[in-house]
PDB file of C-alpha atoms in Angstrom:
ATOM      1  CA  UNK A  16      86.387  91.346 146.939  1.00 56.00           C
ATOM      2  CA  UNK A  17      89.972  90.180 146.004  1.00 72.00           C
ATOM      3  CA  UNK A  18      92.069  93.423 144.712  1.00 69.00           C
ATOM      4  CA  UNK A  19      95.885  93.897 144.211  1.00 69.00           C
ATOM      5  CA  UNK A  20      97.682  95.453 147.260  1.00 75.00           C
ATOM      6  CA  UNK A  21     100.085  98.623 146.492  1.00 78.00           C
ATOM      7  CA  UNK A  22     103.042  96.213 145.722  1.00 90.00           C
ATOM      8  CA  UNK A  23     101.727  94.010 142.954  1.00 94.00           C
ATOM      9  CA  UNK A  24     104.009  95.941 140.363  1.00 95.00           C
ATOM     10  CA  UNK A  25     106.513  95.906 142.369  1.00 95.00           C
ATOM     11  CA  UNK A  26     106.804  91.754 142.414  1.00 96.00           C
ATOM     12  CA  UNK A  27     106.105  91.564 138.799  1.00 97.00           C
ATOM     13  CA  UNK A  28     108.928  94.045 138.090  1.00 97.00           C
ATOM     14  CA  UNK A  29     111.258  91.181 140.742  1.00 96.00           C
ATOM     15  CA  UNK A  30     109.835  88.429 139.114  1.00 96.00           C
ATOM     16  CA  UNK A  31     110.722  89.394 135.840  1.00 97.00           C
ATOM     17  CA  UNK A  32     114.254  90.337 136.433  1.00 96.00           C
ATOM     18  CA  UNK A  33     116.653  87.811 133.975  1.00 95.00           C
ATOM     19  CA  UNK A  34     113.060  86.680 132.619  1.00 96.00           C
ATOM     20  CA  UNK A  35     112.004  89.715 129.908  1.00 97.00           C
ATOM     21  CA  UNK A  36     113.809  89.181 127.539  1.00 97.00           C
ATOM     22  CA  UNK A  37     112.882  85.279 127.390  1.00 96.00           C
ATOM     23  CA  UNK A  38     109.460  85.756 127.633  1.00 97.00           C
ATOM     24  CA  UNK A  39     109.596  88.719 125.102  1.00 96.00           C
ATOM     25  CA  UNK A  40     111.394  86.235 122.537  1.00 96.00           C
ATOM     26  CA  UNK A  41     108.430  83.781 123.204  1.00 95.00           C
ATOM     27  CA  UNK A  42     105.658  86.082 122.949  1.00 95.00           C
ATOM     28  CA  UNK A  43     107.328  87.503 119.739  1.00 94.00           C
ATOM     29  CA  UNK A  44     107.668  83.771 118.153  1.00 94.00           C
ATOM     30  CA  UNK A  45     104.032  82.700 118.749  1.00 93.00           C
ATOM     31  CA  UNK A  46     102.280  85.735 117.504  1.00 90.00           C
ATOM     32  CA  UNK A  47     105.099  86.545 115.082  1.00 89.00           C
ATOM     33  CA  UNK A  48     102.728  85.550 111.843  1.00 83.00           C
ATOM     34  CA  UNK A  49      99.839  87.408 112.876  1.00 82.00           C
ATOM     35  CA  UNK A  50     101.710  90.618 113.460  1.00 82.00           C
ATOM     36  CA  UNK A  51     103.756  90.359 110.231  1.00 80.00           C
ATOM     37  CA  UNK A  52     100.006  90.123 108.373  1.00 76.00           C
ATOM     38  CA  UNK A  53      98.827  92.853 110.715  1.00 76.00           C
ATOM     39  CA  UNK A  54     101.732  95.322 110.402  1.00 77.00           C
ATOM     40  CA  UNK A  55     102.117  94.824 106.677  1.00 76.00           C
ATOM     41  CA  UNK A  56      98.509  95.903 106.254  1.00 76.00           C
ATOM     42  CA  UNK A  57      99.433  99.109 108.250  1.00 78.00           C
ATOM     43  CA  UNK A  58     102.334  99.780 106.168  1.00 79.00           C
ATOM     44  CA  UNK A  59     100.202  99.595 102.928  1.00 77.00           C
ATOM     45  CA  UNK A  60      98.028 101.979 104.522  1.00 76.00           C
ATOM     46  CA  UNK A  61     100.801 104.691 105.135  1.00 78.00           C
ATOM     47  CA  UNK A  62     102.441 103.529 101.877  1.00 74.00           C
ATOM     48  CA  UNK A  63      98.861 104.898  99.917  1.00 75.00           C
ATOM     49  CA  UNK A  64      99.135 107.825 102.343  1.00 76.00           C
ATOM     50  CA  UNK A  65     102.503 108.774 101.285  1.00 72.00           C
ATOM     51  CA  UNK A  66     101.458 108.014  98.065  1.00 68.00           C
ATOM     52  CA  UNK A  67      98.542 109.867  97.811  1.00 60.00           C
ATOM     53  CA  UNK A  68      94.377 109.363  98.480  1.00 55.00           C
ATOM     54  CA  UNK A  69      92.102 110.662  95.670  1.00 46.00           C
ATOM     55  CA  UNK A  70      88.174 110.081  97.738  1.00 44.00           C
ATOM     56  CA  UNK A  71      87.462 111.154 100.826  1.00 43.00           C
ATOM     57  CA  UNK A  72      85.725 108.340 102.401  1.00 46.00           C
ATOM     58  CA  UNK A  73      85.854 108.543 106.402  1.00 44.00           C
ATOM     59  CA  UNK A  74      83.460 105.170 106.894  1.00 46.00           C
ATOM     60  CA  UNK A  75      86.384 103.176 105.692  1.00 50.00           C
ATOM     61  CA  UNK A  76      88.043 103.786 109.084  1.00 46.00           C
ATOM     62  CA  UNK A  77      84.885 102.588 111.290  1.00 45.00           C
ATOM     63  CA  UNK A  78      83.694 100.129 109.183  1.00 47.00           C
ATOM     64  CA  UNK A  79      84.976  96.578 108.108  1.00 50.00           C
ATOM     65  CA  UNK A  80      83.098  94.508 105.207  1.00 50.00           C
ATOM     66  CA  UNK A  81      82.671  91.295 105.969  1.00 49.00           C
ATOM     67  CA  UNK A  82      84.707  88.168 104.355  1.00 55.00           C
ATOM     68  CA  UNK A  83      85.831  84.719 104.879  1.00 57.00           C
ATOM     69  CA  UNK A  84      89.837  84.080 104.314  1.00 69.00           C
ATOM     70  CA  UNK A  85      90.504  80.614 105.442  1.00 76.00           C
ATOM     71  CA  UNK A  86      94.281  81.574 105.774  1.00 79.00           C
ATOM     72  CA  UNK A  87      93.610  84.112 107.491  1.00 81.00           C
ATOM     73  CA  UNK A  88      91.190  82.301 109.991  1.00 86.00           C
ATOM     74  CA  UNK A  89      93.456  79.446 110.029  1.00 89.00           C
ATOM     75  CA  UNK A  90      96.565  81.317 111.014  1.00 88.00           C
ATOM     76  CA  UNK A  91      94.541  83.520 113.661  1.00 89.00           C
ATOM     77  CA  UNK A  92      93.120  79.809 115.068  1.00 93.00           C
ATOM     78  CA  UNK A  93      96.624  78.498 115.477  1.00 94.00           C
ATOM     79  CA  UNK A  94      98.245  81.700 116.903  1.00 94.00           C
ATOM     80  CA  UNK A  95      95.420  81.876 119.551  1.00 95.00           C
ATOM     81  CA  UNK A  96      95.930  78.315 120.501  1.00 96.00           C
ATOM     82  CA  UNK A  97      99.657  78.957 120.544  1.00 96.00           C
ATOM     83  CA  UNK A  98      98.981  82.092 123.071  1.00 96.00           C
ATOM     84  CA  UNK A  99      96.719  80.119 125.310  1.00 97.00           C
ATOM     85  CA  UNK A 100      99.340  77.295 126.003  1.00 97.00           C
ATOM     86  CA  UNK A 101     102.005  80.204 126.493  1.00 97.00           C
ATOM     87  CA  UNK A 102      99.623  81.717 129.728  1.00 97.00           C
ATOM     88  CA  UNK A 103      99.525  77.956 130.896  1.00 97.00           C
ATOM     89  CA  UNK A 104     103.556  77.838 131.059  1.00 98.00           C
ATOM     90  CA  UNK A 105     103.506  81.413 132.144  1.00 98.00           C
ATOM     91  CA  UNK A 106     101.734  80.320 135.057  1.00 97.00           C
ATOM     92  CA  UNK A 107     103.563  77.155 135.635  1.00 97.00           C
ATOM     93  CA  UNK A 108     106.597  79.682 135.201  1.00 97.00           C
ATOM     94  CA  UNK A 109     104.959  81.356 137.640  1.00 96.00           C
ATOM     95  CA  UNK A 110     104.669  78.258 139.663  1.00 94.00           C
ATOM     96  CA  UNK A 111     107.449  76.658 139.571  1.00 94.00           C
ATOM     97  CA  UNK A 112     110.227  79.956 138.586  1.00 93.00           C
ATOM     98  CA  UNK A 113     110.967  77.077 135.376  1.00 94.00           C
ATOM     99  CA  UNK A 114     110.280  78.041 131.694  1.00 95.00           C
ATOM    100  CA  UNK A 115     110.023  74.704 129.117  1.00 94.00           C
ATOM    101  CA  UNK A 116     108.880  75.456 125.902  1.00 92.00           C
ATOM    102  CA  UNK A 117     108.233  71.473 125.011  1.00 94.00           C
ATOM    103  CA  UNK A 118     105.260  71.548 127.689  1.00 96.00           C
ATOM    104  CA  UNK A 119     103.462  73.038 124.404  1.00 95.00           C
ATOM    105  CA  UNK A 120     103.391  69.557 123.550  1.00 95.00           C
ATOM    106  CA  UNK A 121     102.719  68.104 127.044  1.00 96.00           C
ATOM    107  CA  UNK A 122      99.752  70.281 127.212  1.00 96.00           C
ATOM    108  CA  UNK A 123      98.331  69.574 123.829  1.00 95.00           C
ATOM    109  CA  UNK A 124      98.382  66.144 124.591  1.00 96.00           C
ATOM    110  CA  UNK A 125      97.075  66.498 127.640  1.00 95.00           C
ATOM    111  CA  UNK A 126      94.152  68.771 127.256  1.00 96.00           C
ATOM    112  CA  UNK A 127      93.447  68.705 123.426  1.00 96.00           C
ATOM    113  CA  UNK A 128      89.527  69.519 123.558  1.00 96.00           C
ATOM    114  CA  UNK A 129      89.835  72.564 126.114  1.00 97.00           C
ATOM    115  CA  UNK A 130      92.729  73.997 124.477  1.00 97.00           C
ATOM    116  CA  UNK A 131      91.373  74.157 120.650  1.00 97.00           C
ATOM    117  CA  UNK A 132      87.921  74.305 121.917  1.00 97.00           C
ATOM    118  CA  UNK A 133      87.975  77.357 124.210  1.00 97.00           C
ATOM    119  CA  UNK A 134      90.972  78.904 121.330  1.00 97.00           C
ATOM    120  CA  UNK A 135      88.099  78.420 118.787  1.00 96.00           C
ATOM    121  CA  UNK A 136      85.450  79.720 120.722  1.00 97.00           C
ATOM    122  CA  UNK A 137      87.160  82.888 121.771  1.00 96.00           C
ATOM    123  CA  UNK A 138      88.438  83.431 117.933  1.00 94.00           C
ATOM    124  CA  UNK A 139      85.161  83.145 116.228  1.00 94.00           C
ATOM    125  CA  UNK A 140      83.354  85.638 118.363  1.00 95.00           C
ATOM    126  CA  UNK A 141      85.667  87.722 119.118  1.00 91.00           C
ATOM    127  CA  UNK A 142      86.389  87.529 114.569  1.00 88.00           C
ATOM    128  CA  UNK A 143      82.737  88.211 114.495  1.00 90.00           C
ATOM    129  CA  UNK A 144      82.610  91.058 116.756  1.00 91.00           C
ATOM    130  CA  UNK A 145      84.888  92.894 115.033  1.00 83.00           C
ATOM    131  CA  UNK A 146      83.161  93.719 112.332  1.00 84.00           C
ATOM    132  CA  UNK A 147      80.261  95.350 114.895  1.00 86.00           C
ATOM    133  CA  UNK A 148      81.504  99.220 113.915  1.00 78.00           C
ATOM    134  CA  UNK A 149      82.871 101.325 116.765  1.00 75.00           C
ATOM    135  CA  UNK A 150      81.040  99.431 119.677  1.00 88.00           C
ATOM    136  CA  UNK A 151      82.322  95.951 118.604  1.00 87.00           C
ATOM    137  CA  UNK A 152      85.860  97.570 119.618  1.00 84.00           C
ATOM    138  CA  UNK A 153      84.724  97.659 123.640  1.00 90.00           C
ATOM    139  CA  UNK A 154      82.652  94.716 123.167  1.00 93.00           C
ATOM    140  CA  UNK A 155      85.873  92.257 122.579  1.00 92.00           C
ATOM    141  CA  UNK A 156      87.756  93.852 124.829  1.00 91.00           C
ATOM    142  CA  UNK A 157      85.007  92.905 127.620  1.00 94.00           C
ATOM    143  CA  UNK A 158      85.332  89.595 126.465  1.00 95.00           C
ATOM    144  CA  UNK A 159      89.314  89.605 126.539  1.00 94.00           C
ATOM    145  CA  UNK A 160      88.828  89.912 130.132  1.00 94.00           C
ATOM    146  CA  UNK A 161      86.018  88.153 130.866  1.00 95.00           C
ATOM    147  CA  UNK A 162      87.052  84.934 130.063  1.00 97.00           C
ATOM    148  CA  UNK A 163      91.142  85.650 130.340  1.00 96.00           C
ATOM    149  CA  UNK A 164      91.134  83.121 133.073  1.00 97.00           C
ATOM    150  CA  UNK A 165      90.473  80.521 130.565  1.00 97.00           C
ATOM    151  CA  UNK A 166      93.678  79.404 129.281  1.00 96.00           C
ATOM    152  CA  UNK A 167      94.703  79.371 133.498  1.00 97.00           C
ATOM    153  CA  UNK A 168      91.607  76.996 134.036  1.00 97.00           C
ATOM    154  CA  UNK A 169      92.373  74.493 131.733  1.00 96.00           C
ATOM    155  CA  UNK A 170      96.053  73.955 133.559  1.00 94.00           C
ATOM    156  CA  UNK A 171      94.198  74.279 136.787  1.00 92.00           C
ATOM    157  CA  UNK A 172      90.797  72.787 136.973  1.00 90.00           C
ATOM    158  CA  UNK A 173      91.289  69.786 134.520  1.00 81.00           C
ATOM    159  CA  UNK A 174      87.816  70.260 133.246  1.00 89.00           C
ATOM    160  CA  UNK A 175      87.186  68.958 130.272  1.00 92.00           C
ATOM    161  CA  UNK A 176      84.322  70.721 128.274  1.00 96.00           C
ATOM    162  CA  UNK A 177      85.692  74.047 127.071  1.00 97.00           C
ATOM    163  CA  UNK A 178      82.319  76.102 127.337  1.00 97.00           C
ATOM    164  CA  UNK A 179      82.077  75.099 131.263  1.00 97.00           C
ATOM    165  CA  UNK A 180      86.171  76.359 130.879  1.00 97.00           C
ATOM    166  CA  UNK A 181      84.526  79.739 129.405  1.00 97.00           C
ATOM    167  CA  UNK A 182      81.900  79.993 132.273  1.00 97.00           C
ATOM    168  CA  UNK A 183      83.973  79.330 135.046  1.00 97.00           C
ATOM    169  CA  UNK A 184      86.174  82.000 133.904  1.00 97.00           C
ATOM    170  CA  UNK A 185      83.220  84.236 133.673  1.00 96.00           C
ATOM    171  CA  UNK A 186      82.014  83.215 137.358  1.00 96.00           C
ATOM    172  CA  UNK A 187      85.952  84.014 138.669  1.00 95.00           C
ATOM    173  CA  UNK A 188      86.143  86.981 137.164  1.00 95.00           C
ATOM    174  CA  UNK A 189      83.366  88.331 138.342  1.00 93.00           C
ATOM    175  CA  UNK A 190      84.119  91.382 140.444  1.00 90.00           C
ATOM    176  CA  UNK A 191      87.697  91.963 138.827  1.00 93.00           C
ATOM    177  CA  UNK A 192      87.162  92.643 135.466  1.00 92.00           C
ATOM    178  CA  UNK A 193      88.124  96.667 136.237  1.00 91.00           C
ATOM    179  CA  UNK A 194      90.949  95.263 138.142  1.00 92.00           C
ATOM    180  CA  UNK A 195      92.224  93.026 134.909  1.00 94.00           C
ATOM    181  CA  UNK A 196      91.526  96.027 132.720  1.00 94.00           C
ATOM    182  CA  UNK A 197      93.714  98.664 135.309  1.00 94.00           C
ATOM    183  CA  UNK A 198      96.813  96.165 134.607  1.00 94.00           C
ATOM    184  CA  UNK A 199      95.828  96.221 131.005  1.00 95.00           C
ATOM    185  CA  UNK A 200      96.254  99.917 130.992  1.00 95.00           C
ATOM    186  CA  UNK A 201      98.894 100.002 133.783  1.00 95.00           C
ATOM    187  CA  UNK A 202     101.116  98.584 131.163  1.00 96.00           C
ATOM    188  CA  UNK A 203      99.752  99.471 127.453  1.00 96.00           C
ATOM    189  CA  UNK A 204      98.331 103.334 128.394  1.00 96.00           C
ATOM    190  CA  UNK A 205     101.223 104.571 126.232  1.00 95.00           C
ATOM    191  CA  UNK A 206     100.889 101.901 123.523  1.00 94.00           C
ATOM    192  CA  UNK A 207      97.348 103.017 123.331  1.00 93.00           C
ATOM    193  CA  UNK A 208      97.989 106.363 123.168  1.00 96.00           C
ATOM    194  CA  UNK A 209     100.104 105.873 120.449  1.00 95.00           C
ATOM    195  CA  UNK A 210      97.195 104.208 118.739  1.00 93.00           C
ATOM    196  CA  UNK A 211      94.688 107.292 119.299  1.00 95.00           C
ATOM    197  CA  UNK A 212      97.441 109.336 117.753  1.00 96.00           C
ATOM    198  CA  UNK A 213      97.855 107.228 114.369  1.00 93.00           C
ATOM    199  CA  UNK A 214      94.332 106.538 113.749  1.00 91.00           C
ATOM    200  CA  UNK A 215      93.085 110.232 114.881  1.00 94.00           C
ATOM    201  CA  UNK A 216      96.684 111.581 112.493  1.00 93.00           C
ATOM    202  CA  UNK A 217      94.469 109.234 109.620  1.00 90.00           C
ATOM    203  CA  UNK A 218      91.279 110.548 109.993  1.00 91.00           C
ATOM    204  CA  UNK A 219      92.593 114.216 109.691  1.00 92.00           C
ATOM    205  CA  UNK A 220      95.221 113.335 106.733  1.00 89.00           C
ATOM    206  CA  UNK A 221      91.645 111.943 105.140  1.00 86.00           C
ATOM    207  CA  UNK A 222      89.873 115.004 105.451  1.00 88.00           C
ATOM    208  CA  UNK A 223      92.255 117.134 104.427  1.00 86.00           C
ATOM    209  CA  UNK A 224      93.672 116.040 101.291  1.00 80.00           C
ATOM    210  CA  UNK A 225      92.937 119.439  99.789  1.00 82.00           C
ATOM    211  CA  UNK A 226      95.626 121.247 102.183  1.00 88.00           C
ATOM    212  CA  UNK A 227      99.299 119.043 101.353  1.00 87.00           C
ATOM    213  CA  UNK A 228     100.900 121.029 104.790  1.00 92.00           C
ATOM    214  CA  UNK A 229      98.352 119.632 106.882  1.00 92.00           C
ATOM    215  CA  UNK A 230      98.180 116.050 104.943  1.00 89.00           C
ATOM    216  CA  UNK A 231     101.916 115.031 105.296  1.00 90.00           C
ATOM    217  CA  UNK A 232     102.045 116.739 109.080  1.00 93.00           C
ATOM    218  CA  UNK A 233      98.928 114.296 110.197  1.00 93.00           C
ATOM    219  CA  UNK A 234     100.154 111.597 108.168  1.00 91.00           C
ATOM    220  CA  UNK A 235     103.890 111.981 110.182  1.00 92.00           C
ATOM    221  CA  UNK A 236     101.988 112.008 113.236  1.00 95.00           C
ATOM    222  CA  UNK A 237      99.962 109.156 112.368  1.00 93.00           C
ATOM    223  CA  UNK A 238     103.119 107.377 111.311  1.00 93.00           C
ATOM    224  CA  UNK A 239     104.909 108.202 114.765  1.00 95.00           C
ATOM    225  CA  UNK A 240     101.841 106.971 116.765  1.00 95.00           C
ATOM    226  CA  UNK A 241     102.096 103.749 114.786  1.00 93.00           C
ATOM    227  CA  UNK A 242     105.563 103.281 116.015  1.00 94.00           C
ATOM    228  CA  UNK A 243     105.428 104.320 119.558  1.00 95.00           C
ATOM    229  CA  UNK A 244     102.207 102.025 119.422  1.00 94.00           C
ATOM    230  CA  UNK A 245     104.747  99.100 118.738  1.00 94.00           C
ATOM    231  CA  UNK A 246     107.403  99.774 121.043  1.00 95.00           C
ATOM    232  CA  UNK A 247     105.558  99.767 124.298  1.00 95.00           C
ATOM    233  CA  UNK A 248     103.494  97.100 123.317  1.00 94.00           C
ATOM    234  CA  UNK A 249     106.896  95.045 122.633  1.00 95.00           C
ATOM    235  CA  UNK A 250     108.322  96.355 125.534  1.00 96.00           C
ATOM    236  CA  UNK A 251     105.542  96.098 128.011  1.00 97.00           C
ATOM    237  CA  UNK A 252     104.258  92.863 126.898  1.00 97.00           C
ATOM    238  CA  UNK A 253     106.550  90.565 129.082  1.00 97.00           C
ATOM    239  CA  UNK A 254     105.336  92.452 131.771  1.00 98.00           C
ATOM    240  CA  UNK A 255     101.738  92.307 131.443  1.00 98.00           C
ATOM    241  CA  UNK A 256     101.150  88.733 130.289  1.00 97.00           C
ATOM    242  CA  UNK A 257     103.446  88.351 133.947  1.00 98.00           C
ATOM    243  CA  UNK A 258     101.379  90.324 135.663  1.00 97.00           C
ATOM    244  CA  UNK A 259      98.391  88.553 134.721  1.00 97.00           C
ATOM    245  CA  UNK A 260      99.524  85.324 135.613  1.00 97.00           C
ATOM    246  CA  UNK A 261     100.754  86.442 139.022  1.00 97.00           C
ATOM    247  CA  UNK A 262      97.096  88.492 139.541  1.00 96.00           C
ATOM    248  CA  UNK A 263      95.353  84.750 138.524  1.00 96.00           C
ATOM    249  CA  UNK A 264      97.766  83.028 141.371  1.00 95.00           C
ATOM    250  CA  UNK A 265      97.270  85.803 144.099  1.00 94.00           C
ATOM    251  CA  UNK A 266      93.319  85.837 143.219  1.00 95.00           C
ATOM    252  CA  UNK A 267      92.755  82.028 143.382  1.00 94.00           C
ATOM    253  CA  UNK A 268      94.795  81.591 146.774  1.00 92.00           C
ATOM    254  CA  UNK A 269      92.996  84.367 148.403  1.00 90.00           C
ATOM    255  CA  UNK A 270      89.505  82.523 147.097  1.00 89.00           C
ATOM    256  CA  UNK A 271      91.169  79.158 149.005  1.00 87.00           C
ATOM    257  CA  UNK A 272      91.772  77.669 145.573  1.00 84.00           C
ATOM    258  CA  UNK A 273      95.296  75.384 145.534  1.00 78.00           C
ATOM    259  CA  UNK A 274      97.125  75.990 142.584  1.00 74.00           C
TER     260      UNK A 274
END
């Protein structure tokens, strides 16, 4: 069973030497939409904090009502296509030590059906299973890495039908998926624990709206987690989307697979 030897970090950290702040400029540009829509929702939230809450209602923070916002869906469809085709130069960065944005276009051409097809596939369920309360949480993360070999595949394997794309990730990942999730954590632990902090800093600003001291102190802390959350996620990223694309090399020439 293929597992990363005790200086894995260590190449990603040479690899990406003259390289972060490239790839952090890239990673920034294609998700750049999403996260303004994201973060702005998050400041509205501390913005009503600040401001004020009137009703205690803790199942607003596990549970998500369901709706259809064709913006919305359209501009998450387009930034996950956009992320999949920036693994595949990743890797060929990886490759090949060359970075060229305009093989976006190369590869769209090239592969059009596997690149929206497995994009659309992963952002529909993973839309859906967001809106499963507390569990669906664990659930898309499981099928982050499950099929995160997918956008790899479709640069590697030239096969055409995006669900056999989806199930040949599933088959290669198969005995790694606590080794993709380690890296995961390896380089967002802090990030995460930033997000614990904001969302656990909500929950006790919610329940105590009676006491102001202990409203504006868990509403501060909530408000620092959020930030840490965003640093290390900006400042790890580079690294981990790296990482991953190293991990996918390493893994498929120890399996005898020619990239």
């Amino acid at each position: 069973m293929f597992r990363k030897d005790s200086g894995f970090y260590s190449r990603v950290d040479d690899a990406i030497k003259g390289n972060w702040f490239m790839l952090l400029f890239w990673y920034v540009a294609v998700n750049s939409v999403s996260y303004f829509m994201s973060y702005s929702s998050d400041i509205l939230v501390f913005k009503n904090y600040f401001g004020g809450i009137n009703i205690i209602d803790i199942k607003d923070f596990f549970f998500t009502e369901f709706s259809f916002d064709s913006v919305s869906f359209s501009i998450g469809l387009i930034t996950s296509i956009l992320g999949l085709m920036l693994n595949m130069e990743i890797l060929s960065f990886v490759r090949t030590k060359k970075f060229d944005i305009k093989n976006f276009g190369k590869y769209l051409i090239n592969y059009p059906v596997q690149i929206i097809g497995v994009s659309l596939i992963l952002y529909v369920v993973q839309s859906l299973v967001s809106y499963i309360p507390i569990v669906g949480f664990f659930i898309d993360y499981f099928i982050y890495f499950a099929f995160s070999y997918a956008s790899y595949l479709v640069l590697v394997e030239k096969e055409k039908n995006p669900i056999k794309v989806l199930i040949n990730s599933w088959n290669h990942t198969n005995g790694v998926k606590g080794e993709l999730l380690s890296k995961y954590i390896h380089y967002f632990k802090n990030g995460l624990i930033g997000m614990i902090v904001k969302y656990t800093g909500l929950i006790i600003a919610t329940l105590s709206v009676s006491n102001k001291l202990i409203y504006m102190v868990a509403v501060i802390l909530a408000m620092l987690g959020f930030v840490a959350s965003i640093v290390y996620k900006f400042k790890n990223s580079p690294y981990y989307y790296l990482a991953c694309a190293m991990y996918f090399k390493e893994h498929m020439e120890y399996k005898g697979i020619r990239l």
